[in-house]
Amino acid sequence: MAEQTTTGAGGAAATGYDPQKIEAKWQKRWAEARVFETEADPSKPKYYVLEMLPYPSGTMHMGHMRNYAIGDVVARVKRMRGFNVLHPMGWDAFGLPAENAAIKNKTHPRIWTNNNIAQFQGVLRRFGFTYDWRREISTCEPEYYRWNQWFFLRMLEKGLAYRKKSRVNWCPKCCTVLANEQVINGGFCWRHEDTRVESGEIEQWFLKTTAYSDQLLDDLKRLEGGWPERVILMQQNWIGKSQGAKVKFAVGGAAGAGPIEIFTTRIDTIYGATALILAPAHTLVSKLLEGSPARAEAEPKLAKMRQTSVKTEDLATMEKEGFFTGRYAINPFSDEKIPIWVGNFVLMEYGTGAIMAVPAHDARDLEFCRKYKLPVRVVIQPLEGEELIAEKMTEPFDEHTQGKLVNSGPFNGLSPVEAIAKMAAYAEQKGFGKAETIYRLRDWGISRQRYWGTPIPVVYCSKDGMVPVRDEDLPVLLPPNPKLTGEGESPLASTPEFVNTTCPKCGGPARRETDTMDTFVDSSWYFYRYCDPHNDKAPFDSAKVAYWFPIDQYIGGITHAILHLLYARFWCKVMRDLALVKHDEPIARLFTQGMVQKGGVAMSKSRGNVVGAEEMAQKYGADTGRLYTLFAAPPEKDLEWSEESIEGSWRFLNRVYRLVERHATAVRSVKDGKADAAAASLKEKTLLRKVHQTLRRVTSDFETRWHFNSAIALIMELTNDIYSQEPLEQGVRQEVQKEVLELLTLMLAPMTPHLAEELWEMMGHTEGLWKTGWPAFNQELAREDEVEIPVQVNGRVRGKVKVPAGSAEPEVVRVALALPAIAQHVNGKRVVKQIYVPDKMLNLVVA
RNA sequence: GCCCGGGUGGCGGAAUGGCAGACGCUGAGGACUUAAAAUCCUCCGGGGAUUUUUCCUCAUGUGGGUUCGACUCCCACCCCGGGCACCA
C-alpha cells in the first residue's frame, strides 16, 4: 500500500473496513462502560498480568507495542475466561535522559518527562489496550517516591541500608560518579570524550542485597517452570555462590604481617600448593615488602600494577605478571615453607584477595608457575589412564569428581570429594581455617549524584551525625528550581534551600543528603502500588496486595533478566520481613519477549531505525498493527520489521470484514444462537467441524503454548476456507452461518478487539462483545469421522488411505494393501513388521 | 574459556518422534478495468522421469548414532546470537 488513498482511512475503502472510525468508536464505548476498571473481589478468581513499565522517552515504537500487544492478548483471553483481571500501566519517569534533555533545552526535567508521558499514553490509548487507567502511576510524583523514601527508612532501621566508601568511576569535569555504562572508549567520560575517568573512592549508600544471597538463590527453584530457564541461570550466575574453605597461612620473617587468609574451593589440593599469591591491592603487601630483600626490585613492579586500571573485558586475555615478595608462608597442613608472590590476576574483590597456587590442578596457577619457574607437584592422581608426572604437565588435572589424593600426608587415598569435607573439618578443629561459602553478589549501590531521582531521606548534623528524616516529614521533595548545568557538583548540593535544614533530633542546623536514589529502586516495587495506587497512609494496603499477588504473568525484555528482576525479588523479601506481604516471590510467571528489529538491530531512537506506533496506527489502524506484531514471529523470538509483510495482515482483516459484511443481513435474522448439529447437512457438518477444530487449536495456542502466530495462521486458514470457495452461500442454513462467523469473530477478539466488536455488532448483537466469554469448542464436532492415513513402506510414504476414524489395524492394513502404489512396493516381499498409530499413520516394513 | 539459546525455500516462519515447508510476504502468470489501485484465480525448494495426470529422488548447518520412522532424541563438530568471565 503505497498510496494514501488505498488505506482504510482513505477514500477507496470508505464503505468497507475503516479502522480509524471503528477503533475510535469502540474505545469510546469501552471507556464509557468502564470495561477495564477492576476492583479486588475475593469471590472471583484473579489474574494479574503486567508488562514492564516503560521509560517514556523518544517515540513509542513497534518494539514497545509488541510487548503490550502480547500482554493485552493474555489479559483479554483471561477476561473472556472469567477471571478478574488486573492489567495496569505506569511510567518509569525518573532518570538521566530527562535531566540531560532538560540541560540541553534549558527546561525542567518534569516538563520533558510529562510531555513524553502524555505522548506515550496517547499512543497506548490509540491501540486499545485493556489498562485500568485509574491505576496509572508515575514514579517521579511525590505521591510515589515518598514511599521509596519510606522503604529506605525501614531498611535503615533494619541495617539493610548503610553507607560506605567505595570505588567508583569519577569524571573530574562532571564532578560526579558515572555508571559503568557511561564510561566509554576504554575509560573516558561519555559527556567529555577527552576526559579520562578516574577511579575514586567516595561515600555511597548501599542496600544490603547480600543479606538475602541464599534466599535469592534458593528461591529460584520455586520459579522453575514459571520463569525461562536462562533467566534463572543468569541470576544463579550473578549471585555466584561458591562453596569452599578459608585457610590461614602463617608468615615468616616480616614483622607485623599476620597470617594470610586464602579462599579455595579445592582445599583437597592444598599439599600441592607451591606458592601463595596476593592481589596487588592486598593490604599486607606493603608490610611484607618492608625490610624484605626483594623490596628494591618489587616496589616499582607493584606501583606499576596498582596504576594500571584494567578494563574488565581485557582481564581474561591479559598476560599474567607477578613478583616475589621475598617472604615465605607456612602451609598449615604440611608445615612446608612456600614463597609469597603478588600476581596481577588475583582479584581483591573476590574471596580474600589471596590464593594458594596449586599448579598441577589449576590452569591459571600452572600458567603462572611455569612462567616464573615455580615447582609443580601432583597431589591428585586420576584413577584411570596415565599417571601424571609434574614435570611433563602442560595441562592441569582439575577434575574433582575423580582421582585420589597422593603426596598428601594422612589424607592419601581419599577421593577429592571426601578430602574436601575432611580437610575443612581438620582445619577448623586445628583453628587455622574452616569451610566457607562466598558469593559474587555485591550490595546494591544506590547513590547517584543527580537531580532527577528520589532524594535520600537523611540529614547530617554536626552534633548528631547522620539522622534519618522522620516519617511524618516525608516526602523529602525535590527542589522545584534546581540549577542544572551538567557540571560542577551535584545539582541538589548546589541548591542551598534544599541542603540547609534542621536536625530532626536536636533542631540545630543540618545538611541534607544530596544524593538521589538509583531509578531501579522505583521499579523494584511499582507493581505493588498498582494494587492500591492512591493510598496516602502506606505504600499499599496489604489486603489488596494479598488478593492480587503474586503477579500471574510478567512480560518484558530479556535485558532486565538480572538487575530489575533481582532487585524486585530482593524488595519483595524485605517487604515480607517487614510483614507487609506474605509471599516470598513477587512474580509467578515471567515471559521474555523478543525485540523488534529493523536492519538486524533492535529499534531505538539513537540508531534511527524506529517505526513509530502512532504512524502505524494512522496508516493501518491499531488492529492491523497488533495483529502483525503477533503474527510475524513467535513472541519469544526477535522480529525483523517488514513494511511489506504488514500488508498481509491488513489484507486479512479486510477479508474478514467483507466476509462478515456479506452475511450480516442473513445472520442478523437468526434469533437463537447455536446451530443444531444433528440436523446438519454434510456441507454444514464440514463447516462446523472446521470451525470447532480451529477453535480447539486456537484455544490451546492462546492458553498453554502462547503460539499466537500459529493461532493466527489457523484463523487465516479458516477464513480462506469459508471465503474463497463461498461454501457459506449455498445450502447452508443461516444459523450455521451465524455460528461459524461468530466463532471466527470471538477467536479474533483478543488480538483485534475493535474489529471484533464491530463485526459482533454487525451480526446483530446489541450488547458489546466484551460481555461475551471465550467460546467452548464442541468435542463432538471437532472430531473427524474419516481420517486420511499416510501409508509408509520401510519408512517412506507411498500412498494414503481414507478410513473411518478409529478403524482397527487389520482393516487399515487391508485397505492399504489394496492400493496399487502400496502393493507395488510390497509385492514379492514379506511384511516383517507393521506399525500402526491409530488415525495417524501406518508403516509396513518389508524384507 | 565456561554457561544458555538458535541454524528449515528468495524472506518471516509452521510441523510437541509420524505426509517437511502450514500461514503470510515477495515473485511470475491470468481474470476484472480505458488504465492503475483494490479484488479474485493459478503457480512458486533442487534434480530427474512422464509432453498432460502423476511418479521417483535429494533436501531442515556438517558428520555419525538411536528408531519401523528423526527438523524433533543422543554424540561430535561448524556457524550465529546472548550471558558470565583470570571467581581461586
PDB file of C-alpha atoms in Angstrom, chain A residues 457-674:
ATOM      1  CA  PRO A 457      15.855  10.964  53.244  1.00  0.00           C
ATOM      2  CA  VAL A 458      18.634  11.568  55.746  1.00  0.00           C
ATOM      3  CA  VAL A 459      20.323  14.693  57.136  1.00  0.00           C
ATOM      4  CA  TYR A 460      23.755  15.275  58.578  1.00  0.00           C
ATOM      5  CA  CYS A 461      24.012  17.169  61.819  1.00  0.00           C
ATOM      6  CA  SER A 462      27.327  18.298  63.270  1.00  0.00           C
ATOM      7  CA  LYS A 463      26.112  17.164  66.673  1.00  0.00           C
ATOM      8  CA  ASP A 464      24.053  14.053  65.974  1.00  0.00           C
ATOM      9  CA  GLY A 465      25.768  12.818  62.828  1.00  0.00           C
ATOM     10  CA  MET A 466      23.597  11.060  60.278  1.00  0.00           C
ATOM     11  CA  VAL A 467      19.939  11.345  61.246  1.00  0.00           C
ATOM     12  CA  PRO A 468      17.025   9.831  59.319  1.00  0.00           C
ATOM     13  CA  VAL A 469      14.189  12.113  58.288  1.00  0.00           C
ATOM     14  CA  ARG A 470      11.045  11.408  60.331  1.00  0.00           C
ATOM     15  CA  ASP A 471       8.227   9.527  58.632  1.00  0.00           C
ATOM     16  CA  GLU A 472       5.834  12.412  59.131  1.00  0.00           C
ATOM     17  CA  ASP A 473       8.222  14.717  57.297  1.00  0.00           C
ATOM     18  CA  LEU A 474       8.113  12.609  54.142  1.00  0.00           C
ATOM     19  CA  PRO A 475       8.282  13.146  51.303  1.00  0.00           C
ATOM     20  CA  VAL A 476      11.560  14.965  51.068  1.00  0.00           C
ATOM     21  CA  LEU A 477      10.641  16.921  47.980  1.00  0.00           C
ATOM     22  CA  LEU A 478      12.952  17.703  45.121  1.00  0.00           C
ATOM     23  CA  PRO A 479      13.555  21.449  44.955  1.00  0.00           C
ATOM     24  CA  PRO A 480      11.430  22.852  42.152  1.00  0.00           C
ATOM     25  CA  ASN A 481      14.072  25.038  40.538  1.00  0.00           C
ATOM     26  CA  PRO A 482      17.446  23.366  40.543  1.00  0.00           C
ATOM     27  CA  LYS A 483      20.469  24.655  38.667  1.00  0.00           C
ATOM     28  CA  LEU A 484      21.041  22.028  36.042  1.00  0.00           C
ATOM     29  CA  THR A 485      24.319  22.519  34.248  1.00  0.00           C
ATOM     30  CA  GLY A 486      25.659  19.020  33.906  1.00  0.00           C
ATOM     31  CA  GLU A 487      28.882  20.199  35.500  1.00  0.00           C
ATOM     32  CA  GLY A 488      30.163  21.062  38.916  1.00  0.00           C
ATOM     33  CA  GLU A 489      28.819  19.391  41.999  1.00  0.00           C
ATOM     34  CA  SER A 490      25.538  17.511  42.234  1.00  0.00           C
ATOM     35  CA  PRO A 491      22.503  19.697  41.474  1.00  0.00           C
ATOM     36  CA  LEU A 492      20.990  19.164  44.899  1.00  0.00           C
ATOM     37  CA  ALA A 493      24.256  20.064  46.639  1.00  0.00           C
ATOM     38  CA  SER A 494      24.294  23.401  44.859  1.00  0.00           C
ATOM     39  CA  THR A 495      20.741  24.245  45.869  1.00  0.00           C
ATOM     40  CA  PRO A 496      21.077  25.849  49.323  1.00  0.00           C
ATOM     41  CA  GLU A 497      17.357  25.905  50.064  1.00  0.00           C
ATOM     42  CA  PHE A 498      17.385  22.146  49.702  1.00  0.00           C
ATOM     43  CA  VAL A 499      20.633  21.435  51.508  1.00  0.00           C
ATOM     44  CA  ASN A 500      20.107  23.581  54.558  1.00  0.00           C
ATOM     45  CA  THR A 501      17.643  22.165  57.019  1.00  0.00           C
ATOM     46  CA  THR A 502      17.306  21.416  60.684  1.00  0.00           C
ATOM     47  CA  CYS A 503      18.216  18.270  62.539  1.00  0.00           C
ATOM     48  CA  PRO A 504      15.145  16.178  63.396  1.00  0.00           C
ATOM     49  CA  LYS A 505      16.843  15.206  66.662  1.00  0.00           C
ATOM     50  CA  CYS A 506      18.303  18.387  68.093  1.00  0.00           C
ATOM     51  CA  GLY A 507      16.684  21.051  65.954  1.00  0.00           C
ATOM     52  CA  GLY A 508      20.052  22.546  65.149  1.00  0.00           C
ATOM     53  CA  PRO A 509      21.278  23.347  61.642  1.00  0.00           C
ATOM     54  CA  ALA A 510      21.915  20.346  59.449  1.00  0.00           C
ATOM     55  CA  ARG A 511      22.638  19.446  55.843  1.00  0.00           C
ATOM     56  CA  ARG A 512      20.527  17.156  53.750  1.00  0.00           C
ATOM     57  CA  GLU A 513      21.921  14.182  51.902  1.00  0.00           C
ATOM     58  CA  THR A 514      22.240  15.416  48.317  1.00  0.00           C
ATOM     59  CA  ASP A 515      22.419  12.076  46.534  1.00  0.00           C
ATOM     60  CA  THR A 516      19.340  10.641  44.895  1.00  0.00           C
ATOM     61  CA  MET A 517      18.404   7.015  44.510  1.00  0.00           C
ATOM     62  CA  ASP A 518      19.134   4.781  41.552  1.00  0.00           C
ATOM     63  CA  THR A 519      15.982   4.580  39.445  1.00  0.00           C
ATOM     64  CA  PHE A 520      15.985   0.810  39.784  1.00  0.00           C
ATOM     65  CA  VAL A 521      14.583   1.481  43.251  1.00  0.00           C
ATOM     66  CA  ASP A 522      11.446   2.908  41.622  1.00  0.00           C
ATOM     67  CA  SER A 523      10.856  -0.170  39.530  1.00  0.00           C
ATOM     68  CA  SER A 524      11.580  -2.648  42.324  1.00  0.00           C
ATOM     69  CA  TRP A 525       8.142  -2.418  43.848  1.00  0.00           C
ATOM     70  CA  TYR A 526       5.908  -0.388  41.489  1.00  0.00           C
ATOM     71  CA  PHE A 527       3.680  -3.352  40.742  1.00  0.00           C
ATOM     72  CA  TYR A 528       2.549  -3.399  44.350  1.00  0.00           C
ATOM     73  CA  ARG A 529       1.461   0.198  44.111  1.00  0.00           C
ATOM     74  CA  TYR A 530      -0.905  -0.639  41.221  1.00  0.00           C
ATOM     75  CA  CYS A 531      -2.987  -2.620  43.698  1.00  0.00           C
ATOM     76  CA  ASP A 532      -3.634   0.497  45.730  1.00  0.00           C
ATOM     77  CA  PRO A 533      -2.299   3.474  43.780  1.00  0.00           C
ATOM     78  CA  HIS A 534      -3.798   6.356  45.733  1.00  0.00           C
ATOM     79  CA  ASN A 535      -3.050   5.255  49.264  1.00  0.00           C
ATOM     80  CA  ASP A 536      -1.552   8.175  51.224  1.00  0.00           C
ATOM     81  CA  LYS A 537      -1.133   6.298  54.500  1.00  0.00           C
ATOM     82  CA  ALA A 538       1.016   3.437  53.343  1.00  0.00           C
ATOM     83  CA  PRO A 539       2.745   2.211  50.211  1.00  0.00           C
ATOM     84  CA  PHE A 540      -0.243  -0.101  49.784  1.00  0.00           C
ATOM     85  CA  ASP A 541      -2.943  -1.925  51.656  1.00  0.00           C
ATOM     86  CA  SER A 542      -1.644  -5.406  52.413  1.00  0.00           C
ATOM     87  CA  ALA A 543      -5.077  -6.956  51.981  1.00  0.00           C
ATOM     88  CA  LYS A 544      -5.364  -5.664  48.441  1.00  0.00           C
ATOM     89  CA  VAL A 545      -1.896  -6.896  47.644  1.00  0.00           C
ATOM     90  CA  ALA A 546      -2.709 -10.255  49.186  1.00  0.00           C
ATOM     91  CA  TYR A 547      -5.617 -10.593  46.767  1.00  0.00           C
ATOM     92  CA  TRP A 548      -3.736  -9.675  43.608  1.00  0.00           C
ATOM     93  CA  PHE A 549      -0.302 -11.129  44.286  1.00  0.00           C
ATOM     94  CA  PRO A 550       1.747 -12.805  43.067  1.00  0.00           C
ATOM     95  CA  ILE A 551       1.833 -11.425  39.550  1.00  0.00           C
ATOM     96  CA  ASP A 552       0.485 -14.249  37.433  1.00  0.00           C
ATOM     97  CA  GLN A 553       2.240 -13.172  34.306  1.00  0.00           C
ATOM     98  CA  TYR A 554       5.001 -10.626  33.876  1.00  0.00           C
ATOM     99  CA  ILE A 555       6.119  -9.740  30.364  1.00  0.00           C
ATOM    100  CA  GLY A 556       9.226  -7.853  29.315  1.00  0.00           C
ATOM    101  CA  GLY A 557      12.580  -7.886  27.600  1.00  0.00           C
ATOM    102  CA  ILE A 558      15.438 -10.202  28.456  1.00  0.00           C
ATOM    103  CA  THR A 559      17.598  -7.121  29.096  1.00  0.00           C
ATOM    104  CA  HIS A 560      16.114  -6.971  32.573  1.00  0.00           C
ATOM    105  CA  ALA A 561      16.891 -10.591  33.364  1.00  0.00           C
ATOM    106  CA  ILE A 562      19.313  -9.704  36.097  1.00  0.00           C
ATOM    107  CA  LEU A 563      19.147  -6.233  37.583  1.00  0.00           C
ATOM    108  CA  HIS A 564      15.474  -5.299  37.646  1.00  0.00           C
ATOM    109  CA  LEU A 565      14.229  -8.779  38.384  1.00  0.00           C
ATOM    110  CA  LEU A 566      16.815  -9.415  41.068  1.00  0.00           C
ATOM    111  CA  TYR A 567      16.102  -6.110  42.809  1.00  0.00           C
ATOM    112  CA  ALA A 568      12.372  -6.761  42.602  1.00  0.00           C
ATOM    113  CA  ARG A 569      12.841 -10.138  44.234  1.00  0.00           C
ATOM    114  CA  PHE A 570      15.050  -8.594  46.902  1.00  0.00           C
ATOM    115  CA  TRP A 571      12.479  -5.896  47.626  1.00  0.00           C
ATOM    116  CA  CYS A 572       9.759  -8.488  47.986  1.00  0.00           C
ATOM    117  CA  LYS A 573      11.763 -10.356  50.602  1.00  0.00           C
ATOM    118  CA  VAL A 574      12.438  -7.180  52.524  1.00  0.00           C
ATOM    119  CA  MET A 575       8.735  -6.336  52.478  1.00  0.00           C
ATOM    120  CA  ARG A 576       7.905  -9.836  53.624  1.00  0.00           C
ATOM    121  CA  ASP A 577      10.254  -9.403  56.575  1.00  0.00           C
ATOM    122  CA  LEU A 578       8.537  -6.092  57.309  1.00  0.00           C
ATOM    123  CA  ALA A 579       5.266  -8.091  57.380  1.00  0.00           C
ATOM    124  CA  LEU A 580       3.822  -6.070  54.510  1.00  0.00           C
ATOM    125  CA  VAL A 581       3.359  -9.054  52.255  1.00  0.00           C
ATOM    126  CA  LYS A 582       3.100 -12.766  52.844  1.00  0.00           C
ATOM    127  CA  HIS A 583       4.630 -14.232  49.717  1.00  0.00           C
ATOM    128  CA  ASP A 584       8.300 -14.965  49.058  1.00  0.00           C
ATOM    129  CA  GLU A 585       8.361 -14.264  45.351  1.00  0.00           C
ATOM    130  CA  PRO A 586       6.512 -11.462  43.563  1.00  0.00           C
ATOM    131  CA  ILE A 587       6.336 -12.954  40.078  1.00  0.00           C
ATOM    132  CA  ALA A 588       4.945 -16.417  39.401  1.00  0.00           C
ATOM    133  CA  ARG A 589       5.484 -16.479  35.666  1.00  0.00           C
ATOM    134  CA  LEU A 590       7.854 -14.462  33.553  1.00  0.00           C
ATOM    135  CA  PHE A 591       7.825 -14.189  29.800  1.00  0.00           C
ATOM    136  CA  THR A 592      10.685 -12.582  27.933  1.00  0.00           C
ATOM    137  CA  GLN A 593       9.577 -11.430  24.524  1.00  0.00           C
ATOM    138  CA  GLY A 594      11.898 -10.877  21.599  1.00  0.00           C
ATOM    139  CA  MET A 595      12.854  -7.481  20.300  1.00  0.00           C
ATOM    140  CA  VAL A 596      11.524  -5.834  17.198  1.00  0.00           C
ATOM    141  CA  GLN A 597      14.421  -5.136  14.899  1.00  0.00           C
ATOM    142  CA  LYS A 598      14.974  -3.233  11.731  1.00  0.00           C
ATOM    143  CA  GLY A 599      18.061  -3.839   9.674  1.00  0.00           C
ATOM    144  CA  GLY A 600      19.115  -6.579  12.073  1.00  0.00           C
ATOM    145  CA  VAL A 601      19.341  -4.393  15.175  1.00  0.00           C
ATOM    146  CA  ALA A 602      16.824  -3.517  17.863  1.00  0.00           C
ATOM    147  CA  MET A 603      14.699  -0.464  17.183  1.00  0.00           C
ATOM    148  CA  SER A 604      15.976   2.537  19.042  1.00  0.00           C
ATOM    149  CA  LYS A 605      15.923   6.238  18.668  1.00  0.00           C
ATOM    150  CA  SER A 606      19.705   6.518  18.740  1.00  0.00           C
ATOM    151  CA  ARG A 607      20.027   4.104  15.823  1.00  0.00           C
ATOM    152  CA  GLY A 608      17.336   5.950  13.932  1.00  0.00           C
ATOM    153  CA  ASN A 609      15.558   2.790  12.857  1.00  0.00           C
ATOM    154  CA  VAL A 610      12.289   3.161  14.713  1.00  0.00           C
ATOM    155  CA  VAL A 611       8.896   2.556  13.209  1.00  0.00           C
ATOM    156  CA  GLY A 612       6.512   4.740  15.158  1.00  0.00           C
ATOM    157  CA  ALA A 613       3.482   3.071  16.660  1.00  0.00           C
ATOM    158  CA  GLU A 614       1.335   6.142  16.145  1.00  0.00           C
ATOM    159  CA  GLU A 615       2.329   6.241  12.497  1.00  0.00           C
ATOM    160  CA  MET A 616       1.309   2.605  12.046  1.00  0.00           C
ATOM    161  CA  ALA A 617      -1.993   3.209  13.750  1.00  0.00           C
ATOM    162  CA  GLN A 618      -2.680   6.052  11.367  1.00  0.00           C
ATOM    163  CA  LYS A 619      -1.708   4.087   8.321  1.00  0.00           C
ATOM    164  CA  TYR A 620      -3.313   0.721   9.023  1.00  0.00           C
ATOM    165  CA  GLY A 621      -5.150   1.043  12.300  1.00  0.00           C
ATOM    166  CA  ALA A 622      -4.318  -0.382  15.696  1.00  0.00           C
ATOM    167  CA  ASP A 623      -5.780  -3.826  14.984  1.00  0.00           C
ATOM    168  CA  THR A 624      -3.544  -4.410  11.976  1.00  0.00           C
ATOM    169  CA  GLY A 625      -0.516  -3.241  13.965  1.00  0.00           C
ATOM    170  CA  ARG A 626      -1.411  -5.530  16.835  1.00  0.00           C
ATOM    171  CA  LEU A 627      -2.115  -8.491  14.578  1.00  0.00           C
ATOM    172  CA  TYR A 628       1.094  -8.102  12.640  1.00  0.00           C
ATOM    173  CA  THR A 629       3.396  -7.994  15.671  1.00  0.00           C
ATOM    174  CA  LEU A 630       1.699 -11.154  16.914  1.00  0.00           C
ATOM    175  CA  PHE A 631       1.748 -12.926  13.571  1.00  0.00           C
ATOM    176  CA  ALA A 632       5.205 -12.189  12.202  1.00  0.00           C
ATOM    177  CA  ALA A 633       7.141 -14.290  14.703  1.00  0.00           C
ATOM    178  CA  PRO A 634       6.598 -16.309  17.861  1.00  0.00           C
ATOM    179  CA  PRO A 635       6.541 -13.874  20.794  1.00  0.00           C
ATOM    180  CA  GLU A 636       9.802 -15.015  22.382  1.00  0.00           C
ATOM    181  CA  LYS A 637      11.799 -14.519  19.195  1.00  0.00           C
ATOM    182  CA  ASP A 638      13.194 -11.349  17.703  1.00  0.00           C
ATOM    183  CA  LEU A 639      11.100  -9.956  14.904  1.00  0.00           C
ATOM    184  CA  GLU A 640      12.510  -8.230  11.856  1.00  0.00           C
ATOM    185  CA  TRP A 641      10.143  -5.444  10.881  1.00  0.00           C
ATOM    186  CA  SER A 642       8.861  -5.658   7.332  1.00  0.00           C
ATOM    187  CA  GLU A 643       6.706  -2.989   5.824  1.00  0.00           C
ATOM    188  CA  GLU A 644       5.656  -5.445   3.113  1.00  0.00           C
ATOM    189  CA  SER A 645       4.554  -8.126   5.487  1.00  0.00           C
ATOM    190  CA  ILE A 646       2.241  -5.896   7.474  1.00  0.00           C
ATOM    191  CA  GLU A 647       0.235  -5.515   4.262  1.00  0.00           C
ATOM    192  CA  GLY A 648      -0.715  -9.167   4.596  1.00  0.00           C
ATOM    193  CA  SER A 649      -2.260  -8.549   7.996  1.00  0.00           C
ATOM    194  CA  TRP A 650      -4.110  -5.549   6.667  1.00  0.00           C
ATOM    195  CA  ARG A 651      -5.452  -7.553   3.728  1.00  0.00           C
ATOM    196  CA  PHE A 652      -6.547 -10.343   6.016  1.00  0.00           C
ATOM    197  CA  LEU A 653      -8.592  -8.062   8.250  1.00  0.00           C
ATOM    198  CA  ASN A 654     -10.238  -6.573   5.188  1.00  0.00           C
ATOM    199  CA  ARG A 655     -11.173 -10.048   4.057  1.00  0.00           C
ATOM    200  CA  VAL A 656     -12.714 -10.850   7.398  1.00  0.00           C
ATOM    201  CA  TYR A 657     -14.637  -7.615   7.324  1.00  0.00           C
ATOM    202  CA  ARG A 658     -16.002  -8.284   3.842  1.00  0.00           C
ATOM    203  CA  LEU A 659     -16.887 -11.853   4.764  1.00  0.00           C
ATOM    204  CA  VAL A 660     -18.988 -10.835   7.735  1.00  0.00           C
ATOM    205  CA  GLU A 661     -20.442  -7.825   5.935  1.00  0.00           C
ATOM    206  CA  ARG A 662     -21.644 -10.089   3.147  1.00  0.00           C
ATOM    207  CA  HIS A 663     -23.558 -12.339   5.515  1.00  0.00           C
ATOM    208  CA  ALA A 664     -24.551  -9.810   8.119  1.00  0.00           C
ATOM    209  CA  THR A 665     -28.126  -9.445   6.947  1.00  0.00           C
ATOM    210  CA  ALA A 666     -28.732 -13.190   6.874  1.00  0.00           C
ATOM    211  CA  VAL A 667     -27.069 -13.733  10.241  1.00  0.00           C
ATOM    212  CA  ARG A 668     -28.955 -10.902  11.899  1.00  0.00           C
ATOM    213  CA  SER A 669     -32.282 -12.564  11.117  1.00  0.00           C
ATOM    214  CA  VAL A 670     -31.355 -15.615  13.216  1.00  0.00           C
ATOM    215  CA  LYS A 671     -32.887 -15.443  16.660  1.00  0.00           C
ATOM    216  CA  ASP A 672     -31.349 -18.320  18.514  1.00  0.00           C
ATOM    217  CA  GLY A 673     -27.669 -18.934  18.961  1.00  0.00           C
ATOM    218  CA  LYS A 674     -26.449 -22.478  18.410  1.00  0.00           C
TER     219      LYS A 674
END
